[in-house]
């Protein structure tokens, strides 16, 4: 599936399939093939901007990770003392903004 400008990014706990540089006419078939492969591998396909993330089957996202980091760094009462700004550029960042 890594052809015509498509590539896979290893993000450690997950993978992201990027297709931004692929020809438009071949994308629908490519996207369906990638989603099927991700699901068959036991991961959850999640859309991103010109990409599909293969997320592991765990209840963990950028929102939960952000809370964990804030609690670890500033304590359980961090929200009473600390104000944060989270800026993102993709739909995958929205979990951290909830």
Coordinates of C-alpha atoms in Angstrom, one line a residue:
X1 CA 0.0 0.0 0.0
X2 CA 3.0 2.3 0.3
X3 CA 3.1 3.4 -3.3
X4 CA 2.3 6.5 -5.4
X5 CA 3.3 8.8 -2.6
X6 CA 1.7 7.0 0.3
X7 CA 3.8 6.1 3.4
X8 CA 3.6 4.8 6.9
X9 CA 4.8 6.8 10.0
X10 CA 5.8 4.8 13.0
X11 CA 4.6 6.7 16.1
X12 CA 5.6 4.0 18.6
X13 CA 2.2 2.9 20.1
X14 CA 0.4 3.5 16.8
X15 CA 1.0 3.9 13.1
X16 CA -0.2 6.5 10.7
X17 CA -0.8 5.9 7.0
X18 CA -0.3 9.1 5.0
X19 CA -1.8 9.6 1.6
X20 CA -1.6 13.3 1.0
X21 CA 0.7 13.0 -2.0
X22 CA -1.3 10.2 -3.7
X23 CA -3.4 10.7 -6.9
X24 CA -7.0 11.7 -6.0
X25 CA -8.6 9.1 -8.2
X26 CA -6.9 6.1 -6.4
X27 CA -7.6 7.3 -2.8
X28 CA -11.0 5.7 -2.1
X29 CA -9.8 2.2 -3.0
X30 CA -6.5 2.8 -1.1
X31 CA -8.3 4.1 2.0
X32 CA -10.7 1.1 2.1
X33 CA -7.8 -1.3 1.8
X34 CA -5.8 0.4 4.5
X35 CA -8.9 0.5 6.9
X36 CA -9.5 -3.2 6.3
X37 CA -5.8 -4.1 7.0
X38 CA -5.9 -2.0 10.2
X39 CA -9.0 -3.7 11.4
X40 CA -7.8 -7.2 10.5
X41 CA -4.7 -6.4 12.6
X42 CA -6.8 -5.7 15.7
X43 CA -6.4 -1.9 15.6
X44 CA -8.9 0.9 15.1
X45 CA -8.7 3.0 12.0
X46 CA -9.2 6.7 12.8
X47 CA -9.3 9.4 10.1
X48 CA -6.9 12.3 10.2
X49 CA -6.0 15.0 7.7
X50 CA -5.0 13.0 4.5
X51 CA -4.1 10.1 6.8
X52 CA -5.5 7.2 8.7
X53 CA -4.2 6.4 12.2
X54 CA -4.0 2.8 13.4
X55 CA -4.8 3.1 17.1
X56 CA -4.4 0.2 19.5
X57 CA -7.6 -1.3 21.1
X58 CA -7.2 0.7 24.4
X59 CA -9.2 3.5 25.9
X60 CA -6.4 6.0 25.6
X61 CA -6.2 9.2 23.5
X62 CA -4.6 12.6 23.5
X63 CA -7.1 13.9 26.1
X64 CA -6.4 11.2 28.6
X65 CA -2.6 11.5 28.0
X66 CA -2.8 15.3 28.6
X67 CA -4.7 14.8 31.9
X68 CA -2.2 12.2 33.0
X69 CA 0.7 14.5 32.2
X70 CA -0.9 17.4 34.0
X71 CA -1.8 15.4 37.1
X72 CA 1.8 13.9 37.2
X73 CA 3.4 17.3 36.8
X74 CA 1.1 19.5 38.9
X75 CA -0.9 17.2 41.2
X76 CA -4.5 16.1 41.3
X77 CA -5.7 19.6 41.9
X78 CA -3.9 21.0 38.8
X79 CA -7.2 22.4 37.3
X80 CA -7.7 24.7 40.3
X81 CA -4.2 26.3 40.0
X82 CA -3.1 25.9 36.4
X83 CA -4.6 27.2 33.1
X84 CA -3.5 25.6 29.8
X85 CA -3.9 26.2 26.1
X86 CA -3.9 23.3 23.7
X87 CA -3.5 24.1 20.0
X88 CA -3.8 21.4 17.4
X89 CA -4.0 21.1 13.6
X90 CA -5.9 17.9 13.1
X91 CA -9.2 16.2 14.2
X92 CA -7.0 13.8 16.3
X93 CA -6.1 16.7 18.6
X94 CA -9.8 17.3 19.6
X95 CA -9.7 14.6 22.3
X96 CA -7.3 16.8 24.2
X97 CA -9.6 19.8 23.9
X98 CA -12.7 18.2 25.5

